[in-house]
Short mmCIF file of C-alpha atoms and ligand atoms in Angstrom, two decimals:
data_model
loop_
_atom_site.label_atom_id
_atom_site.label_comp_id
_atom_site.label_asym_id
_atom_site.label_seq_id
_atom_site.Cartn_x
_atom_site.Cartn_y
_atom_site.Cartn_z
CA UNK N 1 105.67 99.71 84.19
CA UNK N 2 102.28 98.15 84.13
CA UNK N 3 99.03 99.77 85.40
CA UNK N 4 98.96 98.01 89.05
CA UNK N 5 98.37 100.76 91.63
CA UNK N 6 101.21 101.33 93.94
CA UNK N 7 99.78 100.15 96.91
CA UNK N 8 98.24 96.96 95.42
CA UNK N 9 99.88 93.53 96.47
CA UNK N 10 101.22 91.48 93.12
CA UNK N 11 100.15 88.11 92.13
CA UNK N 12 103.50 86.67 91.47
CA UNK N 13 102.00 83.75 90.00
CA UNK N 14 98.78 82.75 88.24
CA UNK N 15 96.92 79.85 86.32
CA UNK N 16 95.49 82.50 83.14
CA UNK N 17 93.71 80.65 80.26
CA UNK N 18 95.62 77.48 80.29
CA UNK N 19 98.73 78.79 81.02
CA UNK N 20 101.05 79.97 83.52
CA UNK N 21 101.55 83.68 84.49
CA UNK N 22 104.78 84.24 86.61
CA UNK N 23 106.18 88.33 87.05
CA UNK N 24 109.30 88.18 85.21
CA UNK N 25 111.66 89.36 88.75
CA UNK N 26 115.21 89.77 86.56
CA UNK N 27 113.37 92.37 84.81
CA UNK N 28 111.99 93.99 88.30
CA UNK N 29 112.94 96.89 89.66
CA UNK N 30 112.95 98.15 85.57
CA UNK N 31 109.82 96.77 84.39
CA UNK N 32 106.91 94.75 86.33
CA UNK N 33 106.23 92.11 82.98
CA UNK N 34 104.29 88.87 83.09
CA UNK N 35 105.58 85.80 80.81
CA UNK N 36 103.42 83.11 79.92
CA UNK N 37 104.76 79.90 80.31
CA UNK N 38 103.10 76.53 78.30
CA UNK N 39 105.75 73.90 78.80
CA UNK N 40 107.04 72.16 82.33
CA UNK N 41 110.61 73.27 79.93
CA UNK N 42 109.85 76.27 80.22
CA UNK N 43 108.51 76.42 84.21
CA UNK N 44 111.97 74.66 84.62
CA UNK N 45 113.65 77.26 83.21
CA UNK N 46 111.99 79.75 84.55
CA UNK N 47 112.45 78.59 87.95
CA UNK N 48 116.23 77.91 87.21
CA UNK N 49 117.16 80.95 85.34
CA UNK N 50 115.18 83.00 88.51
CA UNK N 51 112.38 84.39 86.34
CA UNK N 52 110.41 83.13 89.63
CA UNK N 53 112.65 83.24 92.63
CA UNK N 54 112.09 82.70 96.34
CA UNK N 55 110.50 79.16 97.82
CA UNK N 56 106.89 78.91 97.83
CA UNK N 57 106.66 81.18 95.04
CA UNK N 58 108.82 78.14 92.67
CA UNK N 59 106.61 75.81 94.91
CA UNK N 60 103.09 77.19 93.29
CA UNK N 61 104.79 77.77 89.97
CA UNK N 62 106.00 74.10 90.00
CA UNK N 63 102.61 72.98 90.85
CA UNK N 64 101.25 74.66 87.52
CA UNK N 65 104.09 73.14 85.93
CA UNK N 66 102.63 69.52 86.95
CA UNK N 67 99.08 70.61 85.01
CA UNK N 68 101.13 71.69 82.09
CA UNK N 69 102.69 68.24 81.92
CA UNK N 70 99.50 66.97 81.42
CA UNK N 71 98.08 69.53 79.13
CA UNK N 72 100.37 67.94 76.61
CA UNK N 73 99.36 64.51 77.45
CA UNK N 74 102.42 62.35 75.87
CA UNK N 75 101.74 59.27 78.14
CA UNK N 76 103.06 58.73 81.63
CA UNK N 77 106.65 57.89 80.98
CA UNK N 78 106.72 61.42 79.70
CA UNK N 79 104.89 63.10 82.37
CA UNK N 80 106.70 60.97 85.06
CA UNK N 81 109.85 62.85 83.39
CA UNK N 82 108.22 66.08 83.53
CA UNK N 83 107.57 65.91 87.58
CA UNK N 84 111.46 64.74 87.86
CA UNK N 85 112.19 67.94 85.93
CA UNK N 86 110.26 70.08 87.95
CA UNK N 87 111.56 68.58 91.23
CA UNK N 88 115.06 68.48 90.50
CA UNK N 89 114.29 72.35 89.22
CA UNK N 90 116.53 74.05 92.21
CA UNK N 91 117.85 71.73 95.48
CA UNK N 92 117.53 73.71 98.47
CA UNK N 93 113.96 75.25 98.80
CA UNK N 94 112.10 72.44 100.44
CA UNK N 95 108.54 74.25 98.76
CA UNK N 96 109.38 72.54 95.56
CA UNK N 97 109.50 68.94 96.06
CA UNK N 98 106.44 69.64 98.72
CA UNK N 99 104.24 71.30 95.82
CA UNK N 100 105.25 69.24 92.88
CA UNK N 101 104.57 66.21 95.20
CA UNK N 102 101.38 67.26 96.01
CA UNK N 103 100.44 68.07 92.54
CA UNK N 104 101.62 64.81 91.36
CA UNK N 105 100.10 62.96 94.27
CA UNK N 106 96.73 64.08 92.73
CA UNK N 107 97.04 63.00 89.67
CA UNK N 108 97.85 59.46 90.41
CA UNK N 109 94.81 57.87 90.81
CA UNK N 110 93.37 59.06 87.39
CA UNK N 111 96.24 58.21 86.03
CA UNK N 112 95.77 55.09 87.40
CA UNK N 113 92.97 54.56 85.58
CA UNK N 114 93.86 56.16 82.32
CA UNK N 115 92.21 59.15 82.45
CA UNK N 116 94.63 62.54 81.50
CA UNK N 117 91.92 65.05 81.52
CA UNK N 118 90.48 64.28 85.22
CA UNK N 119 94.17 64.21 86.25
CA UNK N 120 94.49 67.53 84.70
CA UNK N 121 91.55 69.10 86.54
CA UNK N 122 92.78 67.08 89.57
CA UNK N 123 95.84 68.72 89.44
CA UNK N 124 94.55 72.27 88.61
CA UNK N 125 92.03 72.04 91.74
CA UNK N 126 95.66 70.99 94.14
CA UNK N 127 97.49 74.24 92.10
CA UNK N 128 94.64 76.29 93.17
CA UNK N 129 94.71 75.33 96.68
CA UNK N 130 98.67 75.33 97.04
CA UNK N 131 98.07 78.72 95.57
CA UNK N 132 94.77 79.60 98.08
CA UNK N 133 96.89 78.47 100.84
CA UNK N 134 99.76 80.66 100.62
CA UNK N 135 98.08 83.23 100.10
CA UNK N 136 96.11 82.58 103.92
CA UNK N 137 99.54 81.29 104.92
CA UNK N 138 100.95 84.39 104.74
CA UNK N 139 98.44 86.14 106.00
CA UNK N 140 98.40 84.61 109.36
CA UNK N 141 102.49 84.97 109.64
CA UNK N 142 102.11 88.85 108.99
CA UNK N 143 99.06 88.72 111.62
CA UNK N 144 101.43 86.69 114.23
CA UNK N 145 104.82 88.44 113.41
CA UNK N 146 103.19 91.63 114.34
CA UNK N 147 103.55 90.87 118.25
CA UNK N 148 107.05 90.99 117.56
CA UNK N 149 107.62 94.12 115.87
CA UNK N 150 107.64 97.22 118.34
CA UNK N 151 106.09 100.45 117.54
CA UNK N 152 108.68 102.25 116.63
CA UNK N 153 111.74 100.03 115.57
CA UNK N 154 114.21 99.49 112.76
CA UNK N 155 114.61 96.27 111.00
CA UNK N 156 117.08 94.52 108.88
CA UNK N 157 116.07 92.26 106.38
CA UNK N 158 117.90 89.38 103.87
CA UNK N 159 117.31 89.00 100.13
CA UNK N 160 113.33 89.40 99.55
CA UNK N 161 110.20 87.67 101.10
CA UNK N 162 108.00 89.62 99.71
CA UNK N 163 104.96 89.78 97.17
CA UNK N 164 107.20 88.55 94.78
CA UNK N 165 108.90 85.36 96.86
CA UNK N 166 105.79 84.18 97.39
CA UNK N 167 102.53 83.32 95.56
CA UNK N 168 100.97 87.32 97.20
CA UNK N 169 101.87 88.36 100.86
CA UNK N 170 105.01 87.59 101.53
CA UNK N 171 106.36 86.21 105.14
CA UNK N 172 108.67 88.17 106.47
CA UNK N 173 108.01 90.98 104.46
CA UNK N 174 104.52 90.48 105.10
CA UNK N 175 105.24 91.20 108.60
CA UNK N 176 106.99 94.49 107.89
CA UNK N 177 104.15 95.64 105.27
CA UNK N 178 101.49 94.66 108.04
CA UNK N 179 103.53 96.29 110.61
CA UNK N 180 103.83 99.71 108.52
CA UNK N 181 99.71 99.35 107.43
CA UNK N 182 99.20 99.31 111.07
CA UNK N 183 100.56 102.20 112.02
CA UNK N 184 104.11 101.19 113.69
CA UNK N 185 106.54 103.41 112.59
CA UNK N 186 109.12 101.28 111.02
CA UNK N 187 112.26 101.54 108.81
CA UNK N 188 113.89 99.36 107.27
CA UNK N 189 117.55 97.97 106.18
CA UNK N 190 117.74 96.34 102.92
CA UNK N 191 120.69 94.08 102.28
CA UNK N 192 121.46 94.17 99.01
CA UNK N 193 122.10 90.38 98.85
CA UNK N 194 124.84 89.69 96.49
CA UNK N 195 125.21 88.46 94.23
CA UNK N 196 121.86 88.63 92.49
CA UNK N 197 120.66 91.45 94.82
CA UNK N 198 117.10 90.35 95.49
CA UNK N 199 117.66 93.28 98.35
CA UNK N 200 118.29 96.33 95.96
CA UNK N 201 115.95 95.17 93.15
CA UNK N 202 113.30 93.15 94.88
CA UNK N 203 113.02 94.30 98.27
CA UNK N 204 113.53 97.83 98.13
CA UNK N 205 111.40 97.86 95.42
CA UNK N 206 108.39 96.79 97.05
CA UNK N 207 108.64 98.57 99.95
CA UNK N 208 109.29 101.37 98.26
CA UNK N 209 106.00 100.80 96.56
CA UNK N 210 104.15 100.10 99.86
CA UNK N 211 105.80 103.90 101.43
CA UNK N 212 107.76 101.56 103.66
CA UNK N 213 111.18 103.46 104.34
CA UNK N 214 113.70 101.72 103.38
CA UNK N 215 117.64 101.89 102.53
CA UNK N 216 119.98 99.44 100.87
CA UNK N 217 123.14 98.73 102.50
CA UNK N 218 125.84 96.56 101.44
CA UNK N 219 125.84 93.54 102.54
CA UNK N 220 129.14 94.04 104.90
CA UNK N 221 127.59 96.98 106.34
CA UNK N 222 124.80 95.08 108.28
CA UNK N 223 127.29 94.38 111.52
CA UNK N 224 128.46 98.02 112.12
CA UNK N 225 124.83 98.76 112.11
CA UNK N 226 124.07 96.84 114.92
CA UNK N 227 126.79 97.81 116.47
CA UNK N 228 126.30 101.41 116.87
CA UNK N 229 122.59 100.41 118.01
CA UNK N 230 120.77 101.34 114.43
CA UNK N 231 119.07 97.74 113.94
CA UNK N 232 116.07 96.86 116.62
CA UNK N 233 115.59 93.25 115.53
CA UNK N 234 116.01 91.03 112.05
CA UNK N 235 113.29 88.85 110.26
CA UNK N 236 114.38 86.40 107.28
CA UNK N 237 112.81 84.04 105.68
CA UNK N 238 113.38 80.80 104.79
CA UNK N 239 114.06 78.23 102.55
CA UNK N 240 114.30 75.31 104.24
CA UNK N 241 113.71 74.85 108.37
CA UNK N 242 115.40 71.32 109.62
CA UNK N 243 113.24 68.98 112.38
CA UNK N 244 115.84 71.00 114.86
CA UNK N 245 114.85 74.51 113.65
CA UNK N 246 118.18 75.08 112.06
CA UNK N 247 117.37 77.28 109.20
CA UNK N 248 118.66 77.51 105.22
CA UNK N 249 118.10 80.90 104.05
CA UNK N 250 120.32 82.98 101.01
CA UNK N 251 123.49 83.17 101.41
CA UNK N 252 124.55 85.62 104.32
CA UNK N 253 122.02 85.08 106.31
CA UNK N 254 124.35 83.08 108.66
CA UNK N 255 126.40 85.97 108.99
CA UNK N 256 123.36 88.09 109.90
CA UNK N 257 122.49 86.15 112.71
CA UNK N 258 126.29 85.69 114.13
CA UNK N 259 126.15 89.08 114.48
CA UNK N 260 122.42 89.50 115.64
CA UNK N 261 123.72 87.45 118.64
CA UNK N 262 126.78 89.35 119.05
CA UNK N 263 125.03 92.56 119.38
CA UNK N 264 121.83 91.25 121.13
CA UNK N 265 119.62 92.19 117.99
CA UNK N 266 116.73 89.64 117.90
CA UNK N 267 117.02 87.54 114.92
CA UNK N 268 113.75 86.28 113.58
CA UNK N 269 112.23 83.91 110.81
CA UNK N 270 109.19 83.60 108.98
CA UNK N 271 107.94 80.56 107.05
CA UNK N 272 104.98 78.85 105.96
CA UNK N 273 104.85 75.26 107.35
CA UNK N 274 105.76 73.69 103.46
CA UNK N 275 109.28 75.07 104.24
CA UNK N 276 109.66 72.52 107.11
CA UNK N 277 110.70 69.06 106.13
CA UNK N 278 111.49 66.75 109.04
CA UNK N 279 113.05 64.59 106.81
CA UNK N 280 116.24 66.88 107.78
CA UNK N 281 117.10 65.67 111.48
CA UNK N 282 119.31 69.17 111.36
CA UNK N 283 120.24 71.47 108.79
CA UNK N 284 123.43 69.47 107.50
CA UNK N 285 121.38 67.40 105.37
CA UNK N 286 119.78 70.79 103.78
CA UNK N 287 121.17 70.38 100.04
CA UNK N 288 123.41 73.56 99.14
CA UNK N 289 122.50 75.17 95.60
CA UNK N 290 125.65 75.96 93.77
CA UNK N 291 125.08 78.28 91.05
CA UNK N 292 127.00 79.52 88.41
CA UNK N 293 130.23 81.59 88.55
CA UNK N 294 129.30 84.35 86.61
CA UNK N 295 126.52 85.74 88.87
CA UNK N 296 129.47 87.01 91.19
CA UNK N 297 131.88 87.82 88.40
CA UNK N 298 129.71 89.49 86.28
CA UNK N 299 128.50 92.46 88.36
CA UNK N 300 131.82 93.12 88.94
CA UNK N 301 132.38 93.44 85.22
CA UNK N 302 134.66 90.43 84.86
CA UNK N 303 133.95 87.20 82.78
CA UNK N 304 136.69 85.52 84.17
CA UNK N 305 138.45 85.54 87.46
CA UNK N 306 141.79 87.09 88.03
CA UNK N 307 144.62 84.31 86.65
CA UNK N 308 144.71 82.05 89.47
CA UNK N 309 141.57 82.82 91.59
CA UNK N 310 138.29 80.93 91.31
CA UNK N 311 134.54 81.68 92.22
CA UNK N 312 132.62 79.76 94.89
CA UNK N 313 129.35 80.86 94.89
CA UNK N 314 126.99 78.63 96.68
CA UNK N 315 123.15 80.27 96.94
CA UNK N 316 122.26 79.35 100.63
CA UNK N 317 123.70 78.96 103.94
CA UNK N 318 122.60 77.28 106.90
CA UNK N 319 121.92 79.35 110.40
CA UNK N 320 121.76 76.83 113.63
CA UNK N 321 118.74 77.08 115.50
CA UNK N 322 120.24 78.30 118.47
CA UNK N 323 120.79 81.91 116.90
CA UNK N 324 116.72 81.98 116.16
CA UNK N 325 115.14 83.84 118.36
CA UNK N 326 111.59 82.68 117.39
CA UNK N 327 110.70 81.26 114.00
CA UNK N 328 106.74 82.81 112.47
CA UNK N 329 104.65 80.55 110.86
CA UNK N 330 101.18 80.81 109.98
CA UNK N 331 99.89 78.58 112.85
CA UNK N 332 101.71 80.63 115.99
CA UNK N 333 105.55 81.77 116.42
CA UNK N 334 107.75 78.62 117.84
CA UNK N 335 110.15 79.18 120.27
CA UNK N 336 112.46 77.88 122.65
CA UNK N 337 112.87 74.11 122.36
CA UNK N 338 112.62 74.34 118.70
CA UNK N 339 112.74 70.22 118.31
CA UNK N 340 109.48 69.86 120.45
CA UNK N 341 107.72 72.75 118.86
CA UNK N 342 108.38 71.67 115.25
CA UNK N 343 107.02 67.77 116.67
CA UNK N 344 104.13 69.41 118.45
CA UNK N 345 103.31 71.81 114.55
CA UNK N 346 103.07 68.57 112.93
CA UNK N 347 101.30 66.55 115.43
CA UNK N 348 98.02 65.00 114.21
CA UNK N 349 95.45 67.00 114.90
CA UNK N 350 98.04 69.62 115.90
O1 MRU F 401 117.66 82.26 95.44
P1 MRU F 401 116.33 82.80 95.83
O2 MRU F 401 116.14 84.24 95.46
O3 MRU F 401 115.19 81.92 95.36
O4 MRU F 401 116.34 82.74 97.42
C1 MRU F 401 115.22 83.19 98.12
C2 MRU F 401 115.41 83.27 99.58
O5 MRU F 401 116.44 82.88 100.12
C3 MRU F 401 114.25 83.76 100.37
O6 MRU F 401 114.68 84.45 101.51
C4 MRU F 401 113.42 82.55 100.82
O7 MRU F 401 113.04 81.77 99.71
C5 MRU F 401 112.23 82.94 101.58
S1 MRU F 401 110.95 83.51 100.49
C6 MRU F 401 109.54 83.86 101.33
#
């Protein structure tokens, strides 16, 4: 493990003499490792593969992909490539396209006019403030989300928003760290989020590091819990919030909040305002990430389905906004009539 203090919140991803620094999060909870990334190949794979997981944390690292791209100036057929690449990195977490279009958006005009190295240091200044703005982002949702955490309460989480989903911070685990640093006395119930268990590696393992309590359940666990009373409210995160509020979160989460309802549980979410994109009237045109088959056989020891049987194993789900109690982001918590509150968040001037 490296020599960051316990307590100390993680920079998931940073610009570090010319390159990129992203915390390697399949080796997490065994080692905390930085790789160093050169190439938008490499960012790609990096953001395919899950090196950096969770959506504004592959937003910022695509952003730093984009100044990459033109670190290796190869003329802008090449680099127009290299921001397709980077887009088309993962489908569903909205944070992508946002920050690679904003990074690319900046370099335009100097590439307009020839010039590689001012699009460079145009780009690195929009990395930097993708990066900057997070960071405040998140900030303000843990400062917000507070006023609905009560002072002594349990609360079930989904996959990880922490730290590590997120340039520093965190959303909705931002909430829960700000909560605990406060002096609420909260607990915590850990999904384990199959089937790459961002709950029992990621999440766990930063609150364990912050003294939050915490235990892993299985996923299938999280309804009996809240029936028997043990779970006080939920707060998710997100990957991609519709113009309607309906939400696209890991897979599960959907299942979470059908049974939030059922038992009366308040079921939250907590997003930065690049996870909203209003091109989505509702969350049926959210894109579903399919990934690969072996991510569920494999932890089950199998390379191969029983004769017969196949795998689906599609990364997200969508939860309809009428099962969100309130949805956090860093400019107030939205509630109600989710339609007019998303129009009034984006309202110039707003
Ligand atoms: O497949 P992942 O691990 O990238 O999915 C991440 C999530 O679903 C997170 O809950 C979401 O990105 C919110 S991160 C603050």
């Amino acid at each position: 493990m490296s020599e960051i203090p316990d307590n100390a919140p993680l920079r998931t991803v940073e610009w570090v003499d010319g390159q990129l620094a992203l915390i390697d999060q399949t080796r997490i909870p065994l080692a905390l490792e930085y790789v160093r990334l050169s190439t938008p190949e490499e960012v790609e794979a990096a953001i395919r593969t899950m090196v950096v997981r969770g959506a504004p944390a592959i937003g910022a690292a695509a952003a730093y992909g984009v100044a990459l791209a033109l670190q290796r100036w190869n003329g802008r057929d090449a680099f127009e490539r290299d921001v397709q690449r980077l887009r088309d990195a993962r489908p569903t977490a909205v944070n992508l396209r946002w920050a690679v279009d904003r990074a690319a958006s900046a370099a335009a005009p100097w590439l307009d006019r020839e010039d590689p190295a001012g699009a460079l240091e145009a780009v690195l200044r929009e990395a930097h403030a993708i990066a900057r703005e997070d960071e405040e982002a998140n900030r303000s949702i843990a400062r917000h989300g507070l006023h609905l955490v009560p002072e002594d309460s349990t609360i079930l989480t989904h996959c990880n928003t922490g730290d590590l989903a997120t340039v520093t911070g965190g959303t909705a685990l931002g909430i829960i760290r700000e909560a605990f640093r406060t002096g609420r006395r909260v607990r915590v119930f850990a999904d384990e989020t199959r089937p790459r268990f961002q709950g029992l590696k990621l999440t766990a393992w930063e609150l364990g590091r912050a003294g939050v309590p915490v235990t892993v359940i299985p996923d299938g666990a999280a309804a009996s819990l809240m029936k028997s009373g043990q779970v006080d409210l939920v707060i998710v995160g997100a990957d991609r919030i519709a113009a309607n509020g309906d939400v696209a979160n890991k897979i599960g989460t959907y299942s979470v909040a059908v049974c939030a309802r059922a038992h009366g549980v308040p079921f939250y979410v907590a997003a930065p305002t690049s996870t909203f994109d209003l091109s989505c009237p509702t969350g049926q045109s959210i894109p579903i990430e399919e990934r690969d088959a072996l991510e569920v056989l494999e932890p089950a020891g199998l390379e191969a389905p029983p004769p017969g049987a196949r795998v689906f194993n599609p990364a997200f789900d969508v939860t309809p906004a009428d099962l969100v109690s309130a949805i956090v982001t860093e400019k107030g918590i939205l509630q109600g009539d989710y339609v007019r509150a998303i129009r009034d968040l984006f309202a110039p001037g707003a």
